[in-house]
mmCIF file of C-alpha atoms in Angstrom:
data_model
loop_
_atom_site.group_PDB
_atom_site.id
_atom_site.type_symbol
_atom_site.label_atom_id
_atom_site.label_comp_id
_atom_site.label_asym_id
_atom_site.label_seq_id
_atom_site.Cartn_x
_atom_site.Cartn_y
_atom_site.Cartn_z
ATOM 1 C CA MET A 1275 -1.634 22.013 -27.254
ATOM 2 C CA GLY A 1276 -2.304 23.092 -31.232
ATOM 3 C CA PRO A 1277 -0.817 24.771 -34.046
ATOM 4 C CA GLY A 1278 2.357 26.799 -33.261
ATOM 5 C CA ASN A 1279 1.631 25.314 -29.607
ATOM 6 C CA ARG A 1280 -0.974 27.396 -28.485
ATOM 7 C CA PRO A 1281 -2.724 26.310 -24.837
ATOM 8 C CA LEU A 1282 -5.978 24.804 -25.094
ATOM 9 C CA ASP A 1283 -8.816 26.526 -22.381
ATOM 10 C CA LEU A 1284 -11.356 23.748 -22.056
ATOM 11 C CA GLU A 1285 -14.040 26.781 -21.497
ATOM 12 C CA TRP A 1286 -13.938 27.339 -25.109
ATOM 13 C CA LEU A 1287 -15.099 23.558 -25.627
ATOM 14 C CA GLU A 1288 -17.927 24.343 -23.742
ATOM 15 C CA ASP A 1289 -18.687 27.462 -25.464
ATOM 16 C CA PHE A 1290 -18.195 25.391 -28.843
ATOM 17 C CA ILE A 1291 -21.113 23.027 -27.782
ATOM 18 C CA ALA A 1292 -23.284 25.970 -26.542
ATOM 19 C CA LEU A 1293 -23.391 27.910 -29.837
ATOM 20 C CA ALA A 1294 -23.443 24.509 -31.957
ATOM 21 C CA GLU A 1295 -26.522 23.887 -30.131
ATOM 22 C CA THR A 1296 -28.328 27.368 -30.166
ATOM 23 C CA GLY A 1297 -26.708 28.914 -33.564
ATOM 24 C CA ASN A 1298 -27.294 32.164 -31.826
ATOM 25 C CA PHE A 1299 -23.368 33.904 -30.278
ATOM 26 C CA SER A 1300 -25.662 36.157 -28.686
ATOM 27 C CA ARG A 1301 -28.017 33.448 -26.601
ATOM 28 C CA ALA A 1302 -25.031 31.012 -26.371
ATOM 29 C CA ALA A 1303 -23.407 33.691 -24.485
ATOM 30 C CA GLN A 1304 -26.138 34.073 -22.391
ATOM 31 C CA VAL A 1305 -26.076 30.340 -21.868
ATOM 32 C CA ARG A 1306 -22.403 30.293 -20.798
ATOM 33 C CA SER A 1307 -23.154 33.455 -18.616
ATOM 34 C CA ILE A 1308 -20.329 35.471 -20.567
ATOM 35 C CA ALA A 1309 -20.617 38.493 -21.907
ATOM 36 C CA GLN A 1310 -20.772 37.899 -26.149
ATOM 37 C CA PRO A 1311 -18.059 39.760 -26.901
ATOM 38 C CA ALA A 1312 -15.767 36.951 -24.792
ATOM 39 C CA PHE A 1313 -17.341 34.182 -25.944
ATOM 40 C CA SER A 1314 -17.165 35.232 -29.828
ATOM 41 C CA ARG A 1315 -13.082 35.693 -28.652
ATOM 42 C CA HIS A 1316 -13.433 32.152 -27.538
ATOM 43 C CA ILE A 1317 -14.579 30.987 -30.387
ATOM 44 C CA ARG A 1318 -12.309 32.513 -32.673
ATOM 45 C CA ALA A 1319 -9.329 31.453 -30.259
ATOM 46 C CA LEU A 1320 -10.648 27.728 -30.008
ATOM 47 C CA GLU A 1321 -10.661 27.914 -34.659
ATOM 48 C CA GLU A 1322 -6.779 29.316 -34.392
ATOM 49 C CA TRP A 1323 -6.187 26.413 -32.199
ATOM 50 C CA VAL A 1324 -8.044 24.099 -34.439
ATOM 51 C CA GLY A 1325 -6.610 25.813 -37.466
ATOM 52 C CA VAL A 1326 -10.030 26.000 -39.587
ATOM 53 C CA ASP A 1327 -13.207 27.584 -39.344
ATOM 54 C CA LEU A 1328 -15.790 25.859 -37.581
ATOM 55 C CA PHE A 1329 -19.263 28.130 -37.991
ATOM 56 C CA ASP A 1330 -20.521 29.827 -41.297
ATOM 57 C CA ARG A 1331 -20.878 33.237 -39.749
ATOM 58 C CA SER A 1332 -22.719 34.541 -43.194
ATOM 59 C CA ALA A 1333 -25.477 31.862 -42.706
ATOM 60 C CA HIS A 1334 -28.310 32.610 -39.711
ATOM 61 C CA PRO A 1335 -28.466 30.990 -37.290
ATOM 62 C CA ALA A 1336 -24.600 29.954 -37.268
ATOM 63 C CA ALA A 1337 -24.340 26.698 -38.994
ATOM 64 C CA LEU A 1338 -21.178 24.094 -38.231
ATOM 65 C CA THR A 1339 -18.689 24.084 -41.268
ATOM 66 C CA ALA A 1340 -17.935 20.727 -42.468
ATOM 67 C CA ALA A 1341 -14.758 20.835 -40.529
ATOM 68 C CA GLY A 1342 -17.399 21.749 -37.448
ATOM 69 C CA LYS A 1343 -19.869 18.801 -38.146
ATOM 70 C CA ARG A 1344 -16.562 16.451 -37.787
ATOM 71 C CA PHE A 1345 -15.595 18.142 -34.770
ATOM 72 C CA GLU A 1346 -18.415 18.010 -32.740
ATOM 73 C CA PRO A 1347 -19.291 14.521 -31.992
ATOM 74 C CA LEU A 1348 -16.162 14.029 -31.113
ATOM 75 C CA LEU A 1349 -16.162 16.599 -28.682
ATOM 76 C CA LYS A 1350 -18.794 15.415 -27.169
ATOM 77 C CA GLU A 1351 -17.271 12.156 -27.274
ATOM 78 C CA LEU A 1352 -13.908 13.712 -25.489
ATOM 79 C CA LEU A 1353 -16.194 15.808 -22.919
ATOM 80 C CA ALA A 1354 -18.106 12.882 -21.867
ATOM 81 C CA GLY A 1355 -15.110 11.045 -21.097
ATOM 82 C CA LEU A 1356 -12.956 13.895 -19.039
ATOM 83 C CA GLU A 1357 -16.383 14.158 -16.975
ATOM 84 C CA ALA A 1358 -16.532 10.014 -16.304
ATOM 85 C CA ALA A 1359 -12.589 10.559 -15.524
ATOM 86 C CA ARG A 1360 -13.407 13.109 -12.993
ATOM 87 C CA ILE A 1361 -15.794 10.852 -11.734
ATOM 88 C CA LYS A 1362 -13.854 8.070 -11.434
ATOM 89 C CA ALA A 1363 -11.456 10.016 -9.773
ATOM 90 C CA ARG A 1364 -13.428 11.613 -7.340
ATOM 91 C CA ALA A 1365 -14.387 7.955 -6.384
ATOM 92 C CA ALA A 1366 -11.580 6.572 -6.097
ATOM 93 C CA HIS A 1367 -10.374 9.295 -3.946
ATOM 94 C CA ASP A 1368 -13.291 8.766 -1.539
ATOM 95 C CA MET A 1369 -12.711 5.132 -1.059
ATOM 96 C CA ALA A 1370 -8.979 5.600 -0.533
ATOM 97 C CA ALA A 1371 -10.110 7.991 1.923
ATOM 98 C CA ALA A 1372 -12.613 5.905 3.968
ATOM 99 C CA SER A 1373 -10.985 2.815 3.430
ATOM 100 C CA LEU A 1374 -8.054 1.079 5.867
ATOM 101 C CA ARG A 1375 -4.639 0.501 4.120
ATOM 102 C CA PHE A 1376 -2.659 -1.894 5.584
ATOM 103 C CA ALA A 1377 1.161 -3.251 5.470
ATOM 104 C CA ALA A 1378 1.668 -6.682 6.979
ATOM 105 C CA THR A 1379 4.790 -8.669 6.822
ATOM 106 C CA HIS A 1380 4.510 -12.108 4.973
ATOM 107 C CA VAL A 1381 4.723 -14.424 7.861
ATOM 108 C CA LEU A 1382 1.920 -12.182 9.791
ATOM 109 C CA SER A 1383 -0.290 -11.406 7.083
ATOM 110 C CA LEU A 1384 -0.367 -15.657 6.919
ATOM 111 C CA THR A 1385 -0.819 -15.890 10.621
ATOM 112 C CA PHE A 1386 -1.797 -13.180 12.954
ATOM 113 C CA PHE A 1387 -3.745 -10.802 10.832
ATOM 114 C CA PRO A 1388 -6.797 -12.317 9.651
ATOM 115 C CA ARG A 1389 -7.899 -13.421 13.103
ATOM 116 C CA TRP A 1390 -6.927 -9.909 14.896
ATOM 117 C CA LEU A 1391 -8.410 -8.154 11.802
ATOM 118 C CA GLY A 1392 -11.605 -10.772 12.754
ATOM 119 C CA SER A 1393 -11.468 -9.700 16.457
ATOM 120 C CA VAL A 1394 -11.607 -6.034 15.862
ATOM 121 C CA GLU A 1395 -14.512 -6.432 12.998
ATOM 122 C CA SER A 1396 -16.403 -8.222 16.013
ATOM 123 C CA ARG A 1397 -16.582 -4.759 17.968
ATOM 124 C CA LEU A 1398 -15.818 -1.787 14.818
ATOM 125 C CA SER A 1399 -17.368 -1.581 11.400
ATOM 126 C CA LEU A 1400 -14.319 -1.009 9.116
ATOM 127 C CA GLY A 1401 -15.578 -1.101 5.629
ATOM 128 C CA PRO A 1402 -13.149 -1.802 2.624
ATOM 129 C CA ILE A 1403 -9.436 -2.749 3.529
ATOM 130 C CA GLN A 1404 -6.723 -2.728 1.569
ATOM 131 C CA THR A 1405 -3.683 -5.132 2.863
ATOM 132 C CA ILE A 1406 0.137 -5.589 1.202
ATOM 133 C CA SER A 1407 1.880 -8.211 2.401
ATOM 134 C CA ASP A 1408 5.547 -7.830 2.441
ATOM 135 C CA SER A 1409 9.061 -7.910 3.612
ATOM 136 C CA SER A 1410 9.540 -5.217 6.864
ATOM 137 C CA GLN A 1411 11.597 -2.942 5.040
ATOM 138 C CA ALA A 1412 9.176 -3.015 2.505
ATOM 139 C CA CYS A 1413 6.174 -2.083 4.854
ATOM 140 C CA GLU A 1414 8.388 0.082 6.384
ATOM 141 C CA ASP A 1415 8.684 2.305 2.672
ATOM 142 C CA LEU A 1416 5.359 1.640 2.477
ATOM 143 C CA MET A 1417 4.177 3.645 5.665
ATOM 144 C CA LEU A 1418 7.294 6.259 5.450
ATOM 145 C CA GLN A 1419 5.912 7.174 1.924
ATOM 146 C CA ARG A 1420 2.403 7.497 3.200
ATOM 147 C CA ARG A 1421 1.018 4.890 1.352
ATOM 148 C CA VAL A 1422 -0.671 2.917 4.209
ATOM 149 C CA GLN A 1423 -2.178 4.155 7.312
ATOM 150 C CA PHE A 1424 -0.697 0.917 9.572
ATOM 151 C CA VAL A 1425 2.102 -1.777 9.310
ATOM 152 C CA LEU A 1426 1.611 -5.052 11.189
ATOM 153 C CA CYS A 1427 5.618 -6.552 12.087
ATOM 154 C CA HIS A 1428 7.361 -7.839 14.732
ATOM 155 C CA GLY A 1429 9.598 -6.065 16.783
ATOM 156 C CA HIS A 1430 12.430 -5.699 19.455
ATOM 157 C CA ALA A 1431 13.167 -3.329 21.745
ATOM 158 C CA GLY A 1432 16.982 -4.314 20.864
ATOM 159 C CA ALA A 1433 16.294 -3.989 17.043
ATOM 160 C CA PRO A 1434 15.051 -0.274 16.729
ATOM 161 C CA GLY A 1435 13.460 0.143 13.239
ATOM 162 C CA ARG A 1436 13.126 2.881 11.212
ATOM 163 C CA LEU A 1437 9.829 3.363 12.559
ATOM 164 C CA ASP A 1438 10.779 3.182 16.077
ATOM 165 C CA GLU A 1439 13.211 5.904 14.956
ATOM 166 C CA GLY A 1440 11.030 7.714 12.970
ATOM 167 C CA GLN A 1441 8.910 7.977 16.441
ATOM 168 C CA TYR A 1442 5.666 6.671 14.989
ATOM 169 C CA PRO A 1443 2.887 5.770 17.248
ATOM 170 C CA VAL A 1444 2.971 1.900 18.280
ATOM 171 C CA LEU A 1445 0.650 -0.783 19.703
ATOM 172 C CA ARG A 1446 2.000 -3.558 21.328
ATOM 173 C CA LEU A 1447 -0.740 -6.437 19.842
ATOM 174 C CA SER A 1448 0.420 -9.561 21.257
ATOM 175 C CA GLU A 1449 3.452 -11.448 21.900
ATOM 176 C CA ASP A 1450 5.628 -14.175 19.939
ATOM 177 C CA VAL A 1451 8.900 -16.163 20.136
ATOM 178 C CA LEU A 1452 11.640 -16.916 17.404
ATOM 179 C CA VAL A 1453 12.091 -20.744 17.829
ATOM 180 C CA PRO A 1454 15.036 -22.661 16.574
ATOM 181 C CA VAL A 1455 13.778 -25.577 14.424
ATOM 182 C CA SER A 1456 14.720 -27.906 12.334
ATOM 183 C CA ALA A 1457 13.735 -31.417 10.847
ATOM 184 C CA PRO A 1458 13.461 -33.964 12.833
ATOM 185 C CA ASP A 1459 15.896 -37.484 12.048
ATOM 186 C CA ALA A 1460 14.047 -40.879 12.322
ATOM 187 C CA GLN A 1461 14.099 -40.615 16.340
ATOM 188 C CA GLY A 1462 12.692 -36.964 16.043
ATOM 189 C CA ALA A 1463 15.403 -35.464 17.170
ATOM 190 C CA PRO A 1464 16.558 -32.241 14.999
ATOM 191 C CA LEU A 1465 18.860 -33.236 12.263
ATOM 192 C CA HIS A 1466 20.404 -29.741 12.860
ATOM 193 C CA ALA A 1467 20.474 -28.930 16.388
ATOM 194 C CA LEU A 1468 22.992 -25.913 18.941
ATOM 195 C CA GLY A 1469 24.679 -26.679 21.368
ATOM 196 C CA THR A 1470 26.527 -29.980 19.320
ATOM 197 C CA ALA A 1471 30.204 -30.074 18.488
ATOM 198 C CA GLN A 1472 29.119 -29.402 14.794
ATOM 199 C CA PRO A 1473 28.493 -25.843 13.939
ATOM 200 C CA PRO A 1474 24.503 -26.443 12.562
ATOM 201 C CA SER A 1475 23.843 -25.534 8.595
ATOM 202 C CA VAL A 1476 21.703 -22.290 9.407
ATOM 203 C CA LEU A 1477 18.807 -20.707 7.306
ATOM 204 C CA ALA A 1478 18.926 -17.476 7.374
ATOM 205 C CA TYR A 1479 17.126 -14.172 7.268
ATOM 206 C CA SER A 1480 18.193 -11.677 4.608
ATOM 207 C CA GLU A 1481 18.542 -7.761 5.268
ATOM 208 C CA ALA A 1482 15.122 -7.147 4.340
ATOM 209 C CA SER A 1483 14.024 -9.109 6.779
ATOM 210 C CA GLY A 1484 12.552 -7.275 10.088
ATOM 211 C CA LEU A 1485 13.024 -10.775 12.008
ATOM 212 C CA GLY A 1486 16.759 -10.909 9.977
ATOM 213 C CA ARG A 1487 16.932 -7.667 11.480
ATOM 214 C CA ILE A 1488 16.276 -8.501 15.435
ATOM 215 C CA MET A 1489 18.269 -11.651 15.121
ATOM 216 C CA ARG A 1490 21.457 -9.858 14.216
ATOM 217 C CA ALA A 1491 20.553 -7.085 16.520
ATOM 218 C CA ILE A 1492 20.567 -9.489 19.684
ATOM 219 C CA GLN A 1493 22.389 -12.897 19.198
ATOM 220 C CA ASP A 1494 25.349 -11.826 20.458
ATOM 221 C CA SER A 1495 24.003 -10.016 23.575
ATOM 222 C CA GLU A 1496 21.891 -13.014 24.167
ATOM 223 C CA PHE A 1497 23.523 -16.282 23.118
ATOM 224 C CA GLY A 1498 27.297 -14.773 23.431
ATOM 225 C CA LYS A 1499 29.734 -12.597 21.123
ATOM 226 C CA ASP A 1500 31.206 -15.613 19.135
ATOM 227 C CA PHE A 1501 27.487 -16.922 18.277
ATOM 228 C CA ALA A 1502 27.441 -15.453 15.053
ATOM 229 C CA SER A 1503 30.498 -16.593 13.674
ATOM 230 C CA SER A 1504 30.073 -20.181 14.773
ATOM 231 C CA LEU A 1505 27.222 -20.656 12.715
ATOM 232 C CA SER A 1506 27.270 -21.617 9.096
ATOM 233 C CA VAL A 1507 24.301 -20.289 7.010
ATOM 234 C CA VAL A 1508 23.578 -22.225 3.844
ATOM 235 C CA PHE A 1509 20.405 -20.479 3.094
ATOM 236 C CA THR A 1510 19.502 -16.635 3.157
ATOM 237 C CA ALA A 1511 15.623 -15.208 2.167
ATOM 238 C CA HIS A 1512 13.690 -12.767 3.824
ATOM 239 C CA HIS A 1513 10.305 -14.944 3.911
ATOM 240 C CA ALA A 1514 10.203 -16.882 6.958
ATOM 241 C CA ALA A 1515 7.200 -19.367 5.465
ATOM 242 C CA LEU A 1516 10.380 -19.979 2.683
ATOM 243 C CA LEU A 1517 12.371 -20.777 5.568
ATOM 244 C CA ARG A 1518 9.860 -23.035 7.307
ATOM 245 C CA THR A 1519 9.693 -24.886 3.929
ATOM 246 C CA MET A 1520 13.169 -25.145 3.650
ATOM 247 C CA ALA A 1521 13.281 -26.558 7.272
ATOM 248 C CA LEU A 1522 11.091 -29.004 6.515
ATOM 249 C CA GLU A 1523 13.103 -29.904 3.778
ATOM 250 C CA GLY A 1524 16.218 -30.910 6.655
ATOM 251 C CA ARG A 1525 18.656 -28.133 4.347
ATOM 252 C CA GLY A 1526 19.353 -26.449 7.957
ATOM 253 C CA LEU A 1527 17.701 -24.761 11.030
ATOM 254 C CA ALA A 1528 15.683 -21.544 11.365
ATOM 255 C CA TRP A 1529 14.330 -19.309 13.713
ATOM 256 C CA LEU A 1530 10.594 -19.184 13.066
ATOM 257 C CA PRO A 1531 7.593 -17.788 14.916
ATOM 258 C CA MET A 1532 6.154 -20.079 16.950
ATOM 259 C CA SER A 1533 2.676 -18.271 15.816
ATOM 260 C CA LEU A 1534 3.972 -20.128 12.600
ATOM 261 C CA VAL A 1535 5.370 -23.239 13.321
ATOM 262 C CA ALA A 1536 3.340 -24.809 16.325
ATOM 263 C CA ASP A 1537 1.158 -26.784 14.562
ATOM 264 C CA ASP A 1538 4.446 -28.195 13.356
ATOM 265 C CA LEU A 1539 6.511 -28.627 16.534
ATOM 266 C CA HIS A 1540 2.782 -30.387 18.118
ATOM 267 C CA THR A 1541 3.121 -32.718 15.012
ATOM 268 C CA GLY A 1542 6.522 -33.508 14.613
ATOM 269 C CA ALA A 1543 7.156 -32.426 11.276
ATOM 270 C CA LEU A 1544 9.661 -30.132 13.218
ATOM 271 C CA ALA A 1545 11.397 -30.621 16.097
ATOM 272 C CA ASP A 1546 13.022 -27.394 18.743
ATOM 273 C CA ALA A 1547 16.585 -27.211 17.693
ATOM 274 C CA GLY A 1548 17.294 -25.411 20.918
ATOM 275 C CA LYS A 1549 15.567 -27.674 23.217
ATOM 276 C CA GLY A 1550 13.808 -25.046 24.771
ATOM 277 C CA ALA A 1551 16.780 -22.798 24.742
ATOM 278 C CA TRP A 1552 17.926 -20.258 22.324
ATOM 279 C CA ARG A 1553 14.990 -18.565 21.720
ATOM 280 C CA VAL A 1554 14.467 -15.193 21.168
ATOM 281 C CA PRO A 1555 10.912 -13.382 22.580
ATOM 282 C CA VAL A 1556 9.769 -11.162 20.038
ATOM 283 C CA GLU A 1557 6.133 -8.262 19.807
ATOM 284 C CA ILE A 1558 3.651 -8.410 17.448
ATOM 285 C CA ARG A 1559 3.617 -4.295 16.915
ATOM 286 C CA LEU A 1560 0.933 -2.406 15.114
ATOM 287 C CA TYR A 1561 2.468 1.437 13.939
ATOM 288 C CA ARG A 1562 0.271 4.236 12.315
ATOM 289 C CA GLN A 1563 1.036 7.581 10.852
ATOM 290 C CA VAL A 1564 1.485 10.415 12.628
ATOM 291 C CA ALA A 1565 -0.816 12.481 10.781
ATOM 292 C CA ASN A 1566 -4.612 12.397 11.555
ATOM 293 C CA MET A 1567 -6.311 9.509 9.547
ATOM 294 C CA ALA A 1568 -9.665 8.944 8.036
ATOM 295 C CA PRO A 1569 -12.252 8.725 10.720
ATOM 296 C CA VAL A 1570 -12.588 4.943 10.154
ATOM 297 C CA ALA A 1571 -8.652 4.329 10.890
ATOM 298 C CA GLU A 1572 -8.598 6.901 13.802
ATOM 299 C CA ALA A 1573 -11.684 4.472 15.429
ATOM 300 C CA LEU A 1574 -9.735 1.643 15.035
ATOM 301 C CA TRP A 1575 -6.445 3.097 16.798
ATOM 302 C CA GLN A 1576 -9.022 4.083 19.514
ATOM 303 C CA LEU A 1577 -10.578 0.669 19.855
ATOM 304 C CA VAL A 1578 -6.764 -0.920 20.151
ATOM 305 C CA SER A 1579 -5.891 1.432 21.962
ATOM 306 C CA ASP A 1580 -8.113 0.802 25.027
ATOM 307 C CA GLY A 1581 -8.615 -2.862 24.516
ATOM 308 C CA SER A 1582 -5.422 -3.958 22.544
ATOM 309 C CA PRO A 1583 -7.931 -7.079 20.774
ATOM 310 C CA THR A 1584 -5.934 -10.590 20.132
ATOM 311 C CA PRO A 1585 -6.988 -13.490 18.526
#
């Protein structure tokens, strides 16, 4: 906005450059492909917006005033900046339209996603990929806001999430299982075990965690209605990787995905706190946007739908 809050028309700026270069109203109007009276009105309107005369009309050809000479290089820099901004914005839009945008829960972004993506790339050229790693709740938010095309997360039929309620298309990519694990004692037995008289110290998932939603939804039906109340929760987080660290330090037992703790169980860094019981089978799922996506995203979905490559 200029003096008196008058609006500025960007066309006037291009008209100014044309007149400054030609010094002739008629020729400049031809260059701009508009009638001369309209062109003259544009120049006058720009001068009114600036608040001073930019051209000396008594000179032949029309010459820039001192104010006009100061205005011209700044205006050319502004127009060049606007054009560069337009080009960069379009390039960013084109890249975003062509790229794949995933949201993956923390644990799957560390364990499953890299290998699965590699198996997909062996069969399909994907181009640029953007990945956001966050809690299940945050990943759902990104999908609902249409900021990502795909969400990779754990799921369970007994614990539907917001994407299930919204009827987002989903594929089961693989299976996983939540295993109660604990650091071992000197004899290799779990420090915190289930099925004993002493209520175990539990490292639990927060409300934002999809694995926590699954555990809360199924534990009473799977393990008994009084099971949850028999636990002593000593620590809460929505990152399975953080719960694993706390478990390794002997702080309690946690239900962790086998995909995360298989090596720990194999080496003895963690022990099965349920001795093969109290396990929760889960699915590794891929959700997609309901609406049509970029061609490369649709091609990925079709490829996975046809054969679900797994690591």
